[in-house]
Amino acid sequence: MSFTEYTSEALDTTLGLVPETMVVIDQQGKIVRFNAHAEAMFGYIPSQMIGRSFDCLMLDKYRSGHTKNLQQYFASPTLRSMGGRAVIPAQHARGYRFPVKITLTAINLLGRPHVLAVIHDVSHLMRAAEKYNGLYRQYQAITNSIPEILYKIDCNARITWWNQHVEEVTGLQADQLQGQNVLEVFVVEDRDKVGVALQEGFNNGRNEVRALLRTVDGPKCYDFKRDRKSVV
């Protein structure tokens, strides 16, 4: 991989103009540049950080892993996230922790290999994910409380979601349901008419047909309802 060449002046200009948290690290893992956005994110001024190990920005128990990641990066430099795709817990000067993602880029500064680390605080994404997971758990609880078999399918009639009653009635496990064509849960003789009902549901918004579902106790008759929101 070819390294982008920087003079000290060009690098300082880049660090000042780009609206990102950026830290430059040498081959020993020491910080040689710490821009204003890094100061705002971590609460340290540049003079406190120059010459210190980059891993001092992380929690103690994760520091050895960061040192190893940097060593591996210098051995085989490519544009990639530090720690793979993992979210890394960083530490502010005041002691509180927050989640970050770090992207590493190889550069040459005055002819010597360095790493440019671009750091993103992903606290807002983590909060959004927690909120989504909470809402999804509520949704699961509600749909599982409904005494009906519920599926969600995509435009190719592949199952993308189901409530717990599906597994209880059919005896099928998650790996047998995810991505399966919904027609497979019906007896062979009824699949054509269910397929027609599905197509009409896609075209018209809703349709209903009575068909035999394959269950743990043998075929049972169910009213199959298809609308744009759910399959029952």
Tab-separated table of C-alpha atoms in Angstrom:
chain	number	residue	atom	x	y	z
A	1	MET	CA	0.000	0.000	0.000
A	2	SER	CA	1.360	3.463	-0.897
A	3	PHE	CA	1.451	5.971	1.955
A	4	THR	CA	0.202	9.537	1.545
A	5	GLU	CA	3.187	11.839	1.995
A	6	TYR	CA	2.848	14.814	4.348
A	7	THR	CA	5.107	17.601	5.405
A	8	SER	CA	4.578	18.930	8.921
A	9	GLU	CA	2.879	22.036	7.544
A	10	ALA	CA	0.556	20.108	5.223
A	11	LEU	CA	-0.452	17.712	7.976
A	12	ASP	CA	-1.132	20.512	10.439
A	13	THR	CA	-3.272	22.263	7.824
A	14	THR	CA	-5.263	19.070	7.211
A	15	LEU	CA	-5.796	18.467	10.925
A	16	GLY	CA	-7.011	22.028	11.327
A	17	LEU	CA	-9.381	22.094	8.372
A	18	VAL	CA	-11.022	18.655	8.445
A	19	PRO	CA	-14.008	18.610	10.858
A	20	GLU	CA	-13.051	15.256	12.384
A	21	THR	CA	-11.350	14.060	15.557
A	22	MET	CA	-7.879	13.133	14.315
A	23	VAL	CA	-4.784	11.819	16.085
A	24	VAL	CA	-1.467	10.975	14.416
A	25	ILE	CA	0.581	8.117	15.895
A	26	ASP	CA	4.163	7.048	15.231
A	27	GLN	CA	5.527	3.498	14.999
A	28	GLN	CA	6.063	3.340	18.749
A	29	GLY	CA	2.394	4.107	19.333
A	30	LYS	CA	3.156	7.638	20.554
A	31	ILE	CA	0.921	10.590	19.738
A	32	VAL	CA	2.604	13.196	17.542
A	33	ARG	CA	-0.465	15.246	16.557
A	34	PHE	CA	-3.716	15.871	18.463
A	35	ASN	CA	-6.138	18.233	16.748
A	36	ALA	CA	-8.716	20.603	18.215
A	37	HIS	CA	-11.575	18.157	17.701
A	38	ALA	CA	-9.630	15.526	19.663
A	39	GLU	CA	-9.173	18.104	22.423
A	40	ALA	CA	-12.935	18.685	22.499
A	41	MET	CA	-13.738	14.959	22.475
A	42	PHE	CA	-11.253	13.800	25.116
A	43	GLY	CA	-10.779	16.912	27.276
A	44	TYR	CA	-6.984	17.072	26.930
A	45	ILE	CA	-5.003	19.880	25.366
A	46	PRO	CA	-2.423	18.859	22.725
A	47	SER	CA	0.565	19.642	24.962
A	48	GLN	CA	-0.718	17.053	27.451
A	49	MET	CA	-0.909	14.351	24.785
A	50	ILE	CA	2.116	14.766	22.502
A	51	GLY	CA	4.566	11.974	23.267
A	52	ARG	CA	2.073	9.894	25.238
A	53	SER	CA	0.934	6.465	24.165
A	54	PHE	CA	-2.237	6.488	22.079
A	55	ASP	CA	-3.744	3.760	24.238
A	56	CYS	CA	-3.938	6.176	27.214
A	57	LEU	CA	-7.192	7.352	25.628
A	58	MET	CA	-8.701	3.909	26.208
A	59	LEU	CA	-9.775	2.052	29.346
A	60	ASP	CA	-6.930	0.265	31.156
A	61	LYS	CA	-8.128	-3.260	30.447
A	62	TYR	CA	-8.280	-2.620	26.669
A	63	ARG	CA	-4.886	-0.955	26.251
A	64	SER	CA	-2.829	-4.063	25.497
A	65	GLY	CA	-5.264	-4.940	22.711
A	66	HIS	CA	-4.867	-1.511	21.118
A	67	THR	CA	-1.088	-1.774	21.222
A	68	LYS	CA	-1.303	-5.134	19.454
A	69	ASN	CA	-3.716	-3.740	16.842
A	70	LEU	CA	-1.323	-0.897	16.059
A	71	GLN	CA	1.623	-3.272	15.702
A	72	GLN	CA	-0.400	-5.439	13.312
A	73	TYR	CA	-1.452	-2.360	11.385
A	74	PHE	CA	2.100	-1.136	10.829
A	75	ALA	CA	3.023	-4.651	9.658
A	76	SER	CA	0.199	-4.628	7.080
A	77	PRO	CA	-1.209	-1.111	6.644
A	78	THR	CA	-4.602	-0.704	4.976
A	79	LEU	CA	-7.582	1.577	5.483
A	80	ARG	CA	-9.519	-0.198	8.202
A	81	SER	CA	-11.247	0.094	11.552
A	82	MET	CA	-9.184	-0.414	14.672
A	83	GLY	CA	-10.339	-3.584	16.410
A	84	GLY	CA	-12.218	-4.697	13.321
A	85	ARG	CA	-15.787	-3.389	13.408
A	86	ALA	CA	-15.901	-3.301	17.193
A	87	VAL	CA	-16.995	-0.287	19.191
A	88	ILE	CA	-14.140	0.647	21.537
A	89	PRO	CA	-14.657	2.172	25.004
A	90	ALA	CA	-12.653	5.404	25.265
A	91	GLN	CA	-12.031	7.525	28.337
A	92	HIS	CA	-12.410	11.273	28.814
A	93	ALA	CA	-9.979	13.327	30.871
A	94	ARG	CA	-12.695	13.625	33.536
A	95	GLY	CA	-12.844	9.856	33.849
A	96	TYR	CA	-16.124	9.005	32.156
A	97	ARG	CA	-16.184	6.507	29.315
A	98	PHE	CA	-17.856	6.706	25.913
A	99	PRO	CA	-17.982	4.443	22.835
A	100	VAL	CA	-15.903	5.263	19.754
A	101	LYS	CA	-15.044	3.780	16.392
A	102	ILE	CA	-11.553	4.378	15.067
A	103	THR	CA	-10.467	4.276	11.425
A	104	LEU	CA	-6.770	3.941	10.697
A	105	THR	CA	-5.004	5.313	7.614
A	106	ALA	CA	-1.309	4.874	6.814
A	107	ILE	CA	0.624	8.085	6.074
A	108	ASN	CA	4.244	9.171	5.753
A	109	LEU	CA	5.321	12.138	7.825
A	110	LEU	CA	8.748	13.451	6.850
A	111	GLY	CA	9.522	10.101	5.225
A	112	ARG	CA	8.568	7.948	8.210
A	113	PRO	CA	5.482	5.693	8.540
A	114	HIS	CA	2.735	6.999	10.811
A	115	VAL	CA	-0.921	6.254	11.368
A	116	LEU	CA	-3.716	8.790	11.091
A	117	ALA	CA	-6.526	7.757	13.450
A	118	VAL	CA	-9.965	9.256	12.773
A	119	ILE	CA	-12.175	8.837	15.826
A	120	HIS	CA	-15.968	8.994	15.944
A	121	ASP	CA	-18.010	9.205	19.125
A	122	VAL	CA	-20.880	6.760	18.528
A	123	SER	CA	-22.745	7.433	21.772
A	124	HIS	CA	-25.797	8.689	19.868
A	125	LEU	CA	-25.840	5.528	17.733
A	126	MET	CA	-25.610	3.333	20.814
A	127	ARG	CA	-28.491	5.202	22.453
A	128	ALA	CA	-30.559	4.858	19.293
A	129	ALA	CA	-29.779	1.127	19.167
A	130	GLU	CA	-30.796	0.717	22.811
A	131	LYS	CA	-34.048	2.567	22.150
A	132	TYR	CA	-34.724	0.420	19.076
A	133	ASN	CA	-33.982	-2.781	21.003
A	134	GLY	CA	-36.324	-1.687	23.778
A	135	LEU	CA	-39.113	-0.955	21.300
A	136	TYR	CA	-38.465	-4.258	19.523
A	137	ARG	CA	-38.731	-6.167	22.810
A	138	GLN	CA	-42.067	-4.448	23.458
A	139	TYR	CA	-43.201	-5.359	19.948
A	140	GLN	CA	-42.166	-8.973	20.493
A	141	ALA	CA	-44.038	-9.117	23.801
A	142	ILE	CA	-47.193	-7.724	22.216
A	143	THR	CA	-47.121	-10.010	19.158
A	144	ASN	CA	-46.330	-13.052	21.292
A	145	SER	CA	-49.351	-12.267	23.482
A	146	ILE	CA	-51.664	-12.439	20.443
A	147	PRO	CA	-53.051	-15.998	20.128
A	148	GLU	CA	-52.433	-16.077	16.384
A	149	ILE	CA	-49.705	-17.301	14.063
A	150	LEU	CA	-47.954	-14.217	12.689
A	151	TYR	CA	-45.357	-14.011	9.918
A	152	LYS	CA	-43.642	-11.207	8.102
A	153	ILE	CA	-42.483	-11.947	4.578
A	154	ASP	CA	-40.573	-10.057	1.914
A	155	CYS	CA	-41.607	-9.468	-1.702
A	156	ASN	CA	-40.328	-12.953	-2.596
A	157	ALA	CA	-42.530	-14.587	0.061
A	158	ARG	CA	-39.467	-15.355	2.219
A	159	ILE	CA	-40.064	-15.353	5.970
A	160	THR	CA	-38.233	-12.510	7.713
A	161	TRP	CA	-39.968	-12.535	11.126
A	162	TRP	CA	-42.446	-14.643	13.100
A	163	ASN	CA	-43.935	-14.751	16.574
A	164	GLN	CA	-43.414	-17.566	19.069
A	165	HIS	CA	-46.709	-19.276	18.165
A	166	VAL	CA	-45.259	-20.208	14.770
A	167	GLU	CA	-42.567	-22.355	16.374
A	168	GLU	CA	-45.018	-23.795	18.900
A	169	VAL	CA	-47.561	-24.826	16.249
A	170	THR	CA	-45.275	-25.902	13.419
A	171	GLY	CA	-42.424	-27.335	15.473
A	172	LEU	CA	-39.984	-25.488	13.207
A	173	GLN	CA	-36.898	-23.792	14.656
A	174	ALA	CA	-35.466	-20.407	13.782
A	175	ASP	CA	-32.918	-21.790	11.299
A	176	GLN	CA	-35.741	-23.606	9.513
A	177	LEU	CA	-37.907	-20.486	9.290
A	178	GLN	CA	-35.550	-17.608	8.499
A	179	GLY	CA	-35.518	-17.039	4.747
A	180	GLN	CA	-37.868	-19.969	4.090
A	181	ASN	CA	-40.616	-19.553	1.510
A	182	VAL	CA	-43.833	-19.155	3.483
A	183	LEU	CA	-45.579	-21.618	1.159
A	184	GLU	CA	-43.432	-24.397	2.628
A	185	VAL	CA	-45.365	-24.264	5.915
A	186	PHE	CA	-48.523	-25.381	4.102
A	187	VAL	CA	-49.355	-28.844	2.763
A	188	VAL	CA	-48.332	-29.361	-0.857
A	189	GLU	CA	-51.897	-29.511	-2.134
A	190	ASP	CA	-52.745	-26.028	-0.813
A	191	ARG	CA	-49.594	-24.147	-1.804
A	192	ASP	CA	-50.895	-22.993	-5.173
A	193	LYS	CA	-53.984	-21.312	-3.755
A	194	VAL	CA	-51.970	-19.739	-0.945
A	195	GLY	CA	-49.551	-18.454	-3.586
A	196	VAL	CA	-52.438	-16.871	-5.487
A	197	ALA	CA	-53.700	-15.262	-2.288
A	198	LEU	CA	-50.222	-13.918	-1.624
A	199	GLN	CA	-49.960	-12.387	-5.075
A	200	GLU	CA	-53.395	-10.812	-4.816
A	201	GLY	CA	-52.441	-9.493	-1.405
A	202	PHE	CA	-49.343	-7.863	-2.876
A	203	ASN	CA	-51.400	-6.370	-5.701
A	204	ASN	CA	-54.554	-5.381	-3.853
A	205	GLY	CA	-53.371	-4.878	-0.290
A	206	ARG	CA	-55.258	-7.740	1.360
A	207	ASN	CA	-56.572	-11.214	0.652
A	208	GLU	CA	-57.646	-14.293	2.580
A	209	VAL	CA	-57.751	-18.032	1.924
A	210	ARG	CA	-58.372	-21.153	4.021
A	211	ALA	CA	-55.571	-23.709	3.824
A	212	LEU	CA	-53.984	-26.625	5.660
A	213	LEU	CA	-50.941	-25.717	7.710
A	214	ARG	CA	-48.282	-28.312	8.540
A	215	THR	CA	-48.191	-28.577	12.347
A	216	VAL	CA	-46.574	-30.862	14.919
A	217	ASP	CA	-49.953	-32.593	15.258
A	218	GLY	CA	-50.495	-32.984	11.515
A	219	PRO	CA	-52.253	-30.740	8.978
A	220	LYS	CA	-54.686	-28.223	10.463
A	221	CYS	CA	-56.977	-25.781	8.749
A	222	TYR	CA	-56.154	-22.091	9.130
A	223	ASP	CA	-57.468	-18.886	7.621
A	224	PHE	CA	-54.453	-17.370	5.841
A	225	LYS	CA	-54.763	-13.596	5.655
A	226	ARG	CA	-52.335	-11.485	3.657
A	227	ASP	CA	-52.105	-7.730	3.844
A	228	ARG	CA	-49.284	-5.265	3.368
A	229	LYS	CA	-48.524	-5.211	7.076
A	230	SER	CA	-48.667	-8.822	8.202
A	231	VAL	CA	-49.496	-12.408	7.468
A	232	VAL	CA	-51.784	-14.267	9.866
